[in-house]
PDB file of C-alpha atoms in Angstrom:
ATOM      1  CA  MET T  71     -14.304 -11.636  52.172  1.00  0.00           C
ATOM      2  CA  ALA T  72     -17.265 -10.856  50.000  1.00  0.00           C
ATOM      3  CA  THR T  73     -17.515  -7.792  48.151  1.00  0.00           C
ATOM      4  CA  VAL T  74     -21.069  -5.460  47.014  1.00  0.00           C
ATOM      5  CA  ARG T  75     -20.234  -6.608  43.255  1.00  0.00           C
ATOM      6  CA  GLU T  76     -20.294 -10.458  44.502  1.00  0.00           C
ATOM      7  CA  VAL T  77     -23.619  -9.582  46.339  1.00  0.00           C
ATOM      8  CA  GLN T  78     -25.497  -7.730  43.496  1.00  0.00           C
ATOM      9  CA  GLN T  79     -24.165 -10.780  41.003  1.00  0.00           C
ATOM     10  CA  ARG T  80     -25.765 -13.082  43.624  1.00  0.00           C
ATOM     11  CA  LEU T  81     -28.977 -10.725  44.401  1.00  0.00           C
ATOM     12  CA  ILE T  82     -29.348 -10.307  40.449  1.00  0.00           C
ATOM     13  CA  SER T  83     -28.891 -14.172  39.196  1.00  0.00           C
ATOM     14  CA  LEU T  84     -31.757 -14.427  41.727  1.00  0.00           C
ATOM     15  CA  GLY T  85     -34.212 -12.190  40.045  1.00  0.00           C
ATOM     16  CA  TYR T  86     -33.761  -9.159  42.247  1.00  0.00           C
ATOM     17  CA  ASP T  87     -33.011  -5.331  40.806  1.00  0.00           C
ATOM     18  CA  VAL T  88     -29.698  -3.336  41.852  1.00  0.00           C
ATOM     19  CA  GLY T  89     -30.462  -0.776  39.625  1.00  0.00           C
ATOM     20  CA  PRO T  90     -29.586  -0.352  35.989  1.00  0.00           C
ATOM     21  CA  SER T  91     -25.644  -0.573  36.206  1.00  0.00           C
ATOM     22  CA  GLY T  92     -26.453  -3.672  37.232  1.00  0.00           C
ATOM     23  CA  ALA T  93     -23.352  -5.440  39.403  1.00  0.00           C
ATOM     24  CA  ASP T  94     -21.034  -2.330  40.056  1.00  0.00           C
ATOM     25  CA  GLY T  95     -19.992  -2.337  43.044  1.00  0.00           C
ATOM     26  CA  ILE T  96     -21.504   0.494  44.244  1.00  0.00           C
ATOM     27  CA  PRO T  97     -23.876   0.245  47.262  1.00  0.00           C
ATOM     28  CA  GLY T  98     -26.434   2.642  46.653  1.00  0.00           C
ATOM     29  CA  ARG T  99     -30.193   2.738  46.994  1.00  0.00           C
ATOM     30  CA  SER T 100     -30.848   0.754  44.605  1.00  0.00           C
ATOM     31  CA  THR T 101     -28.773  -2.421  45.896  1.00  0.00           C
ATOM     32  CA  THR T 102     -30.388  -1.512  49.957  1.00  0.00           C
ATOM     33  CA  LYS T 103     -33.467  -2.046  48.366  1.00  0.00           C
ATOM     34  CA  ALA T 104     -33.251  -5.355  46.586  1.00  0.00           C
ATOM     35  CA  VAL T 105     -31.314  -6.454  49.699  1.00  0.00           C
ATOM     36  CA  THR T 106     -34.015  -5.794  51.827  1.00  0.00           C
ATOM     37  CA  HIS T 107     -37.242  -7.025  49.242  1.00  0.00           C
ATOM     38  CA  PHE T 108     -34.754 -10.161  49.962  1.00  0.00           C
ATOM     39  CA  GLN T 109     -34.216 -10.305  53.262  1.00  0.00           C
ATOM     40  CA  GLU T 110     -38.467  -9.999  53.340  1.00  0.00           C
ATOM     41  CA  ASP T 111     -38.461 -12.674  51.220  1.00  0.00           C
ATOM     42  CA  LYS T 112     -36.614 -14.793  52.839  1.00  0.00           C
ATOM     43  CA  LYS T 113     -37.896 -13.930  56.550  1.00  0.00           C
ATOM     44  CA  LEU T 114     -34.882 -12.812  57.855  1.00  0.00           C
ATOM     45  CA  SER T 115     -34.510 -11.185  60.828  1.00  0.00           C
ATOM     46  CA  ILE T 116     -32.766  -7.812  60.970  1.00  0.00           C
ATOM     47  CA  LEU T 117     -32.112  -5.182  62.958  1.00  0.00           C
ATOM     48  CA  TYR T 118     -31.467  -2.833  59.907  1.00  0.00           C
ATOM     49  CA  PRO T 119     -33.198  -4.290  56.590  1.00  0.00           C
ATOM     50  CA  GLY T 120     -31.171  -3.170  53.747  1.00  0.00           C
ATOM     51  CA  THR T 121     -27.639  -3.781  55.551  1.00  0.00           C
ATOM     52  CA  ILE T 122     -25.314  -6.988  54.848  1.00  0.00           C
ATOM     53  CA  GLY T 123     -24.601  -8.849  57.893  1.00  0.00           C
ATOM     54  CA  PRO T 124     -23.403 -13.116  58.582  1.00  0.00           C
ATOM     55  CA  LYS T 125     -27.380 -13.845  58.534  1.00  0.00           C
ATOM     56  CA  THR T 126     -27.999 -11.838  55.360  1.00  0.00           C
ATOM     57  CA  LEU T 127     -24.631 -13.288  53.682  1.00  0.00           C
ATOM     58  CA  VAL T 128     -25.565 -17.413  54.683  1.00  0.00           C
ATOM     59  CA  ALA T 129     -28.761 -16.829  52.847  1.00  0.00           C
ATOM     60  CA  LEU T 130     -27.404 -15.364  49.701  1.00  0.00           C
ATOM     61  CA  GLY T 131     -24.821 -18.523  49.846  1.00  0.00           C
ATOM     62  CA  LEU T 132     -21.738 -16.431  49.942  1.00  0.00           C
ATOM     63  CA  ASN T 133     -20.864 -16.916  53.419  1.00  0.00           C
ATOM     64  CA  ASP T 134     -16.928 -17.661  53.907  1.00  0.00           C
ATOM     65  CA  ASN T 135     -17.223 -16.980  57.812  1.00  0.00           C
ATOM     66  CA  LYS T 136     -14.834 -13.405  56.939  1.00  0.00           C
ATOM     67  CA  PRO T 137     -16.469 -10.110  57.296  1.00  0.00           C
ATOM     68  CA  MET T 138     -17.451  -7.637  54.593  1.00  0.00           C
ATOM     69  CA  VAL T 139     -15.666  -5.117  53.596  1.00  0.00           C
ATOM     70  CA  PRO T 140     -18.509  -2.255  55.382  1.00  0.00           C
ATOM     71  CA  PRO T 141     -19.857  -0.502  52.167  1.00  0.00           C
ATOM     72  CA  TRP T 142     -18.506   2.949  52.731  1.00  0.00           C
ATOM     73  CA  VAL T 143     -15.380   1.790  52.390  1.00  0.00           C
ATOM     74  CA  THR T 144     -15.959   0.237  48.880  1.00  0.00           C
ATOM     75  CA  GLU T 145     -18.100   3.765  48.047  1.00  0.00           C
ATOM     76  CA  ALA T 146     -14.952   5.434  49.281  1.00  0.00           C
ATOM     77  CA  ARG T 147     -12.287   3.781  47.706  1.00  0.00           C
ATOM     78  CA  ARG T 148     -14.242   5.125  44.174  1.00  0.00           C
ATOM     79  CA  PHE T 149     -12.599   8.242  44.883  1.00  0.00           C
ATOM     80  CA  LEU T 150      -9.245   7.549  45.699  1.00  0.00           C
ATOM     81  CA  GLY T 151      -6.915   9.913  43.403  1.00  0.00           C
ATOM     82  CA  LEU T 152      -9.579  12.687  43.117  1.00  0.00           C
ATOM     83  CA  HIS T 153      -7.788  16.321  43.887  1.00  0.00           C
ATOM     84  CA  GLU T 154      -9.620  19.573  44.710  1.00  0.00           C
ATOM     85  CA  VAL T 155      -7.865  21.850  42.101  1.00  0.00           C
ATOM     86  CA  LYS T 156      -7.516  18.645  39.073  1.00  0.00           C
ATOM     87  CA  ASN T 157     -10.701  17.163  39.622  1.00  0.00           C
ATOM     88  CA  ALA T 158     -12.545  20.247  40.640  1.00  0.00           C
ATOM     89  CA  LYS T 159     -15.850  19.144  38.781  1.00  0.00           C
ATOM     90  CA  ALA T 160     -15.892  16.074  39.834  1.00  0.00           C
ATOM     91  CA  LEU T 161     -15.417  15.998  43.836  1.00  0.00           C
ATOM     92  CA  ASP T 162     -17.321  19.609  44.276  1.00  0.00           C
ATOM     93  CA  LYS T 163     -20.154  17.360  42.381  1.00  0.00           C
ATOM     94  CA  ALA T 164     -20.107  14.694  44.807  1.00  0.00           C
ATOM     95  CA  LEU T 165     -19.337  16.671  48.152  1.00  0.00           C
ATOM     96  CA  ARG T 166     -22.085  18.715  47.200  1.00  0.00           C
ATOM     97  CA  LEU T 167     -19.418  22.324  47.985  1.00  0.00           C
ATOM     98  CA  ASP T 168     -16.265  24.467  46.546  1.00  0.00           C
ATOM     99  CA  ALA T 169     -13.340  21.629  47.858  1.00  0.00           C
ATOM    100  CA  SER T 170     -10.801  24.365  47.237  1.00  0.00           C
ATOM    101  CA  GLU T 171     -12.412  26.401  49.530  1.00  0.00           C
ATOM    102  CA  ILE T 172     -12.832  25.003  52.753  1.00  0.00           C
ATOM    103  CA  ALA T 173     -11.691  21.844  54.199  1.00  0.00           C
ATOM    104  CA  TRP T 174     -13.439  19.004  53.493  1.00  0.00           C
ATOM    105  CA  CYS T 175     -12.706  15.428  55.006  1.00  0.00           C
ATOM    106  CA  GLY T 176     -16.055  15.689  57.185  1.00  0.00           C
ATOM    107  CA  ALA T 177     -17.933  16.190  53.553  1.00  0.00           C
ATOM    108  CA  PHE T 178     -16.240  13.580  51.802  1.00  0.00           C
ATOM    109  CA  VAL T 179     -17.200  10.950  54.621  1.00  0.00           C
ATOM    110  CA  GLY T 180     -20.992  12.050  55.329  1.00  0.00           C
ATOM    111  CA  VAL T 181     -20.550  11.632  51.306  1.00  0.00           C
ATOM    112  CA  VAL T 182     -20.242   8.350  51.357  1.00  0.00           C
ATOM    113  CA  ILE T 183     -21.971   6.809  54.546  1.00  0.00           C
ATOM    114  CA  ALA T 184     -25.276   8.362  53.222  1.00  0.00           C
ATOM    115  CA  THR T 185     -24.555   6.780  50.127  1.00  0.00           C
ATOM    116  CA  ALA T 186     -23.937   3.382  51.640  1.00  0.00           C
ATOM    117  CA  LEU T 187     -26.052   3.521  54.533  1.00  0.00           C
ATOM    118  CA  PRO T 188     -29.300   5.658  54.067  1.00  0.00           C
ATOM    119  CA  LYS T 189     -30.638   5.780  56.937  1.00  0.00           C
ATOM    120  CA  GLU T 190     -28.303   6.053  59.140  1.00  0.00           C
ATOM    121  CA  PRO T 191     -28.273   9.360  61.311  1.00  0.00           C
ATOM    122  CA  MET T 192     -25.843  11.906  60.893  1.00  0.00           C
ATOM    123  CA  PRO T 193     -23.734  13.914  63.489  1.00  0.00           C
ATOM    124  CA  ALA T 194     -24.666  17.942  63.576  1.00  0.00           C
ATOM    125  CA  ASN T 195     -23.050  19.667  60.967  1.00  0.00           C
ATOM    126  CA  PRO T 196     -20.988  16.568  59.858  1.00  0.00           C
ATOM    127  CA  LEU T 197     -18.268  19.503  57.908  1.00  0.00           C
ATOM    128  CA  GLY T 198     -17.218  20.354  61.333  1.00  0.00           C
ATOM    129  CA  SER T 199     -14.424  16.800  61.540  1.00  0.00           C
ATOM    130  CA  ARG T 200     -14.597  16.613  65.771  1.00  0.00           C
ATOM    131  CA  ASN T 201     -18.497  16.820  65.118  1.00  0.00           C
ATOM    132  CA  TRP T 202     -17.909  13.078  64.076  1.00  0.00           C
ATOM    133  CA  LEU T 203     -17.317  11.855  67.838  1.00  0.00           C
ATOM    134  CA  LYS T 204     -20.759  12.487  67.875  1.00  0.00           C
ATOM    135  CA  PHE T 205     -21.758   9.948  65.281  1.00  0.00           C
ATOM    136  CA  GLY T 206     -23.077   6.221  66.031  1.00  0.00           C
ATOM    137  CA  LYS T 207     -20.869   4.503  68.583  1.00  0.00           C
ATOM    138  CA  PRO T 208     -18.488   4.171  69.927  1.00  0.00           C
ATOM    139  CA  LEU T 209     -15.623   1.455  69.308  1.00  0.00           C
ATOM    140  CA  ASN T 210     -12.604   0.561  71.294  1.00  0.00           C
ATOM    141  CA  ASP T 211     -10.047  -0.184  69.060  1.00  0.00           C
ATOM    142  CA  PRO T 212      -9.239   0.161  64.968  1.00  0.00           C
ATOM    143  CA  GLN T 213     -11.331  -2.041  62.670  1.00  0.00           C
ATOM    144  CA  ILE T 214     -11.903  -1.461  58.909  1.00  0.00           C
ATOM    145  CA  GLY T 215     -14.416   0.876  58.170  1.00  0.00           C
ATOM    146  CA  ALA T 216     -14.180   2.208  61.708  1.00  0.00           C
ATOM    147  CA  ILE T 217     -14.608   5.995  61.666  1.00  0.00           C
ATOM    148  CA  ALA T 218     -11.452   8.080  63.541  1.00  0.00           C
ATOM    149  CA  VAL T 219     -11.852  11.658  64.566  1.00  0.00           C
ATOM    150  CA  PHE T 220      -8.345  13.448  64.658  1.00  0.00           C
ATOM    151  CA  TRP T 221      -6.871  16.382  66.439  1.00  0.00           C
ATOM    152  CA  ARG T 222      -5.218  19.051  64.796  1.00  0.00           C
ATOM    153  CA  GLY T 223      -2.899  22.199  65.629  1.00  0.00           C
ATOM    154  CA  SER T 224      -4.358  21.715  69.296  1.00  0.00           C
ATOM    155  CA  LYS T 225      -5.990  18.107  71.073  1.00  0.00           C
ATOM    156  CA  ASP T 226      -7.412  21.075  72.980  1.00  0.00           C
ATOM    157  CA  GLY T 227      -8.847  23.241  69.933  1.00  0.00           C
ATOM    158  CA  TRP T 228     -10.840  23.013  67.694  1.00  0.00           C
ATOM    159  CA  GLN T 229      -9.790  21.515  64.621  1.00  0.00           C
ATOM    160  CA  GLY T 230      -9.246  18.376  63.497  1.00  0.00           C
ATOM    161  CA  HIS T 231      -9.965  15.783  60.903  1.00  0.00           C
ATOM    162  CA  VAL T 232     -11.912  12.864  60.057  1.00  0.00           C
ATOM    163  CA  GLY T 233     -11.665   9.595  57.766  1.00  0.00           C
ATOM    164  CA  ILE T 234     -12.013   5.765  57.668  1.00  0.00           C
ATOM    165  CA  VAL T 235      -9.373   3.271  58.698  1.00  0.00           C
ATOM    166  CA  VAL T 236      -8.216   0.433  56.165  1.00  0.00           C
ATOM    167  CA  GLY T 237      -5.137  -0.577  58.339  1.00  0.00           C
ATOM    168  CA  HIS T 238      -2.910   0.142  61.440  1.00  0.00           C
ATOM    169  CA  ASP T 239       0.947  -0.044  61.669  1.00  0.00           C
ATOM    170  CA  LYS T 240       2.410  -0.239  65.262  1.00  0.00           C
ATOM    171  CA  THR T 241       2.529   3.810  65.715  1.00  0.00           C
ATOM    172  CA  HIS T 242      -0.277   4.739  62.901  1.00  0.00           C
ATOM    173  CA  LEU T 243      -3.866   4.078  61.363  1.00  0.00           C
ATOM    174  CA  HIS T 244      -3.764   3.752  57.359  1.00  0.00           C
ATOM    175  CA  ILE T 245      -6.407   6.652  56.889  1.00  0.00           C
ATOM    176  CA  LEU T 246      -8.672   6.885  53.646  1.00  0.00           C
ATOM    177  CA  GLY T 247     -10.505  10.138  53.693  1.00  0.00           C
ATOM    178  CA  GLY T 248     -10.222  13.331  51.827  1.00  0.00           C
ATOM    179  CA  ASN T 249      -7.824  16.561  51.815  1.00  0.00           C
ATOM    180  CA  GLN T 250      -5.052  14.497  52.590  1.00  0.00           C
ATOM    181  CA  SER T 251      -2.859  16.302  50.594  1.00  0.00           C
ATOM    182  CA  ASP T 252      -5.619  18.041  49.076  1.00  0.00           C
ATOM    183  CA  SER T 253      -7.089  14.663  47.488  1.00  0.00           C
ATOM    184  CA  VAL T 254      -8.752  11.799  48.318  1.00  0.00           C
ATOM    185  CA  SER T 255      -5.856   9.283  49.616  1.00  0.00           C
ATOM    186  CA  VAL T 256      -4.778   7.001  52.290  1.00  0.00           C
ATOM    187  CA  ALA T 257      -2.663   8.481  54.894  1.00  0.00           C
ATOM    188  CA  ARG T 258      -0.689   7.164  57.731  1.00  0.00           C
ATOM    189  CA  ILE T 259      -1.588   9.403  60.294  1.00  0.00           C
ATOM    190  CA  ALA T 260      -0.120   9.328  63.939  1.00  0.00           C
ATOM    191  CA  LYS T 261      -2.423   7.124  66.234  1.00  0.00           C
ATOM    192  CA  THR T 262      -1.286   9.647  69.351  1.00  0.00           C
ATOM    193  CA  ARG T 263      -3.519  12.142  67.106  1.00  0.00           C
ATOM    194  CA  LEU T 264      -7.075   9.963  68.168  1.00  0.00           C
ATOM    195  CA  LEU T 265      -9.738  11.359  69.939  1.00  0.00           C
ATOM    196  CA  GLY T 266     -11.997   8.706  68.924  1.00  0.00           C
ATOM    197  CA  TYR T 267     -12.931   5.339  66.923  1.00  0.00           C
ATOM    198  CA  ARG T 268     -16.541   5.244  65.723  1.00  0.00           C
ATOM    199  CA  TRP T 269     -19.138   3.119  64.290  1.00  0.00           C
ATOM    200  CA  ALA T 270     -22.479   3.640  62.154  1.00  0.00           C
ATOM    201  CA  VAL T 271     -25.454   1.699  64.356  1.00  0.00           C
ATOM    202  CA  THR T 272     -26.828   0.901  61.178  1.00  0.00           C
ATOM    203  CA  TYR T 273     -24.405  -1.505  60.203  1.00  0.00           C
ATOM    204  CA  GLN T 274     -23.562  -4.875  61.865  1.00  0.00           C
ATOM    205  CA  ASP T 275     -21.259  -4.900  64.865  1.00  0.00           C
ATOM    206  CA  ALA T 276     -17.826  -4.702  63.866  1.00  0.00           C
ATOM    207  CA  PRO T 277     -15.767  -7.492  64.523  1.00  0.00           C
ATOM    208  CA  TYR T 278     -14.505  -8.849  68.308  1.00  0.00           C
ATOM    209  CA  VAL T 279     -10.875  -9.903  66.490  1.00  0.00           C
ATOM    210  CA  ALA T 280      -8.143  -7.353  66.625  1.00  0.00           C
ATOM    211  CA  LEU T 281      -6.854  -6.031  63.377  1.00  0.00           C
ATOM    212  CA  PRO T 282      -3.703  -7.270  61.933  1.00  0.00           C
ATOM    213  CA  MET T 283      -1.041  -4.349  61.364  1.00  0.00           C
ATOM    214  CA  THR T 284       0.203  -4.070  58.122  1.00  0.00           C
ATOM    215  CA  THR T 285       3.102  -2.095  56.154  1.00  0.00           C
ATOM    216  CA  ILE T 286       1.267   0.258  53.595  1.00  0.00           C
ATOM    217  CA  SER T 287       4.282   2.402  51.243  1.00  0.00           C
ATOM    218  CA  ALA T 288       2.080   5.684  51.894  1.00  0.00           C
ATOM    219  CA  SER T 289       2.559   9.287  53.375  1.00  0.00           C
ATOM    220  CA  VAL T 290       2.538  11.023  56.689  1.00  0.00           C
ATOM    221  CA  THR T 291       0.025  13.532  57.181  1.00  0.00           C
ATOM    222  CA  THR T 292       0.427  15.897  59.904  1.00  0.00           C
ATOM    223  CA  ASN T 293      -1.538  19.052  59.018  1.00  0.00           C
ATOM    224  CA  GLU T 294      -5.073  18.362  56.978  1.00  0.00           C
ATOM    225  CA  ALA T 295      -5.865  21.758  56.518  1.00  0.00           C
TER     226      ALA T 295
END
């Protein structure tokens, strides 16, 4: 499975500028620009230039017949472990808000999506977790990188939670998200709380193959307030 770092390394070897940090594994604007230039030079027909899909991977010589980890997942993992109190300065700077004063799961998803997919339309008021039900396009089943929206408190209420799918088991989704135990973490959230999956429209389509179930040692979260 190709990684952002491998794509960056290949682009650098071909003479493309991915930014001053080089192959840092971060799917930022400089990397997107370099990918776009490569696609133009290779005359690749890409619906959303700058995104990395099968055509681009083949042209880069990185195709291993496995999907690439979505760049927003890679970006989100950079923040793993950051706590809204212990790491307030770094977290608040990234989110551009005071994480100790507001439910920030929606802000976290918005930041990593905006960084990885600069042209992706954001839902109105991304701080509202349930507003992410209007993000991108619907997805029927879990896939790595899917945006998962959950109800919290009451299914018919207004409270909720949003995060990124990184796996699942029979009863729970494995969610990489913010405001989970007041930090960025991977937690297990019951599938019975799911309101819907969404997928970015400026990225390649989600895989059609079912996501295999996995087992992880992560806490179950029931209230992400």
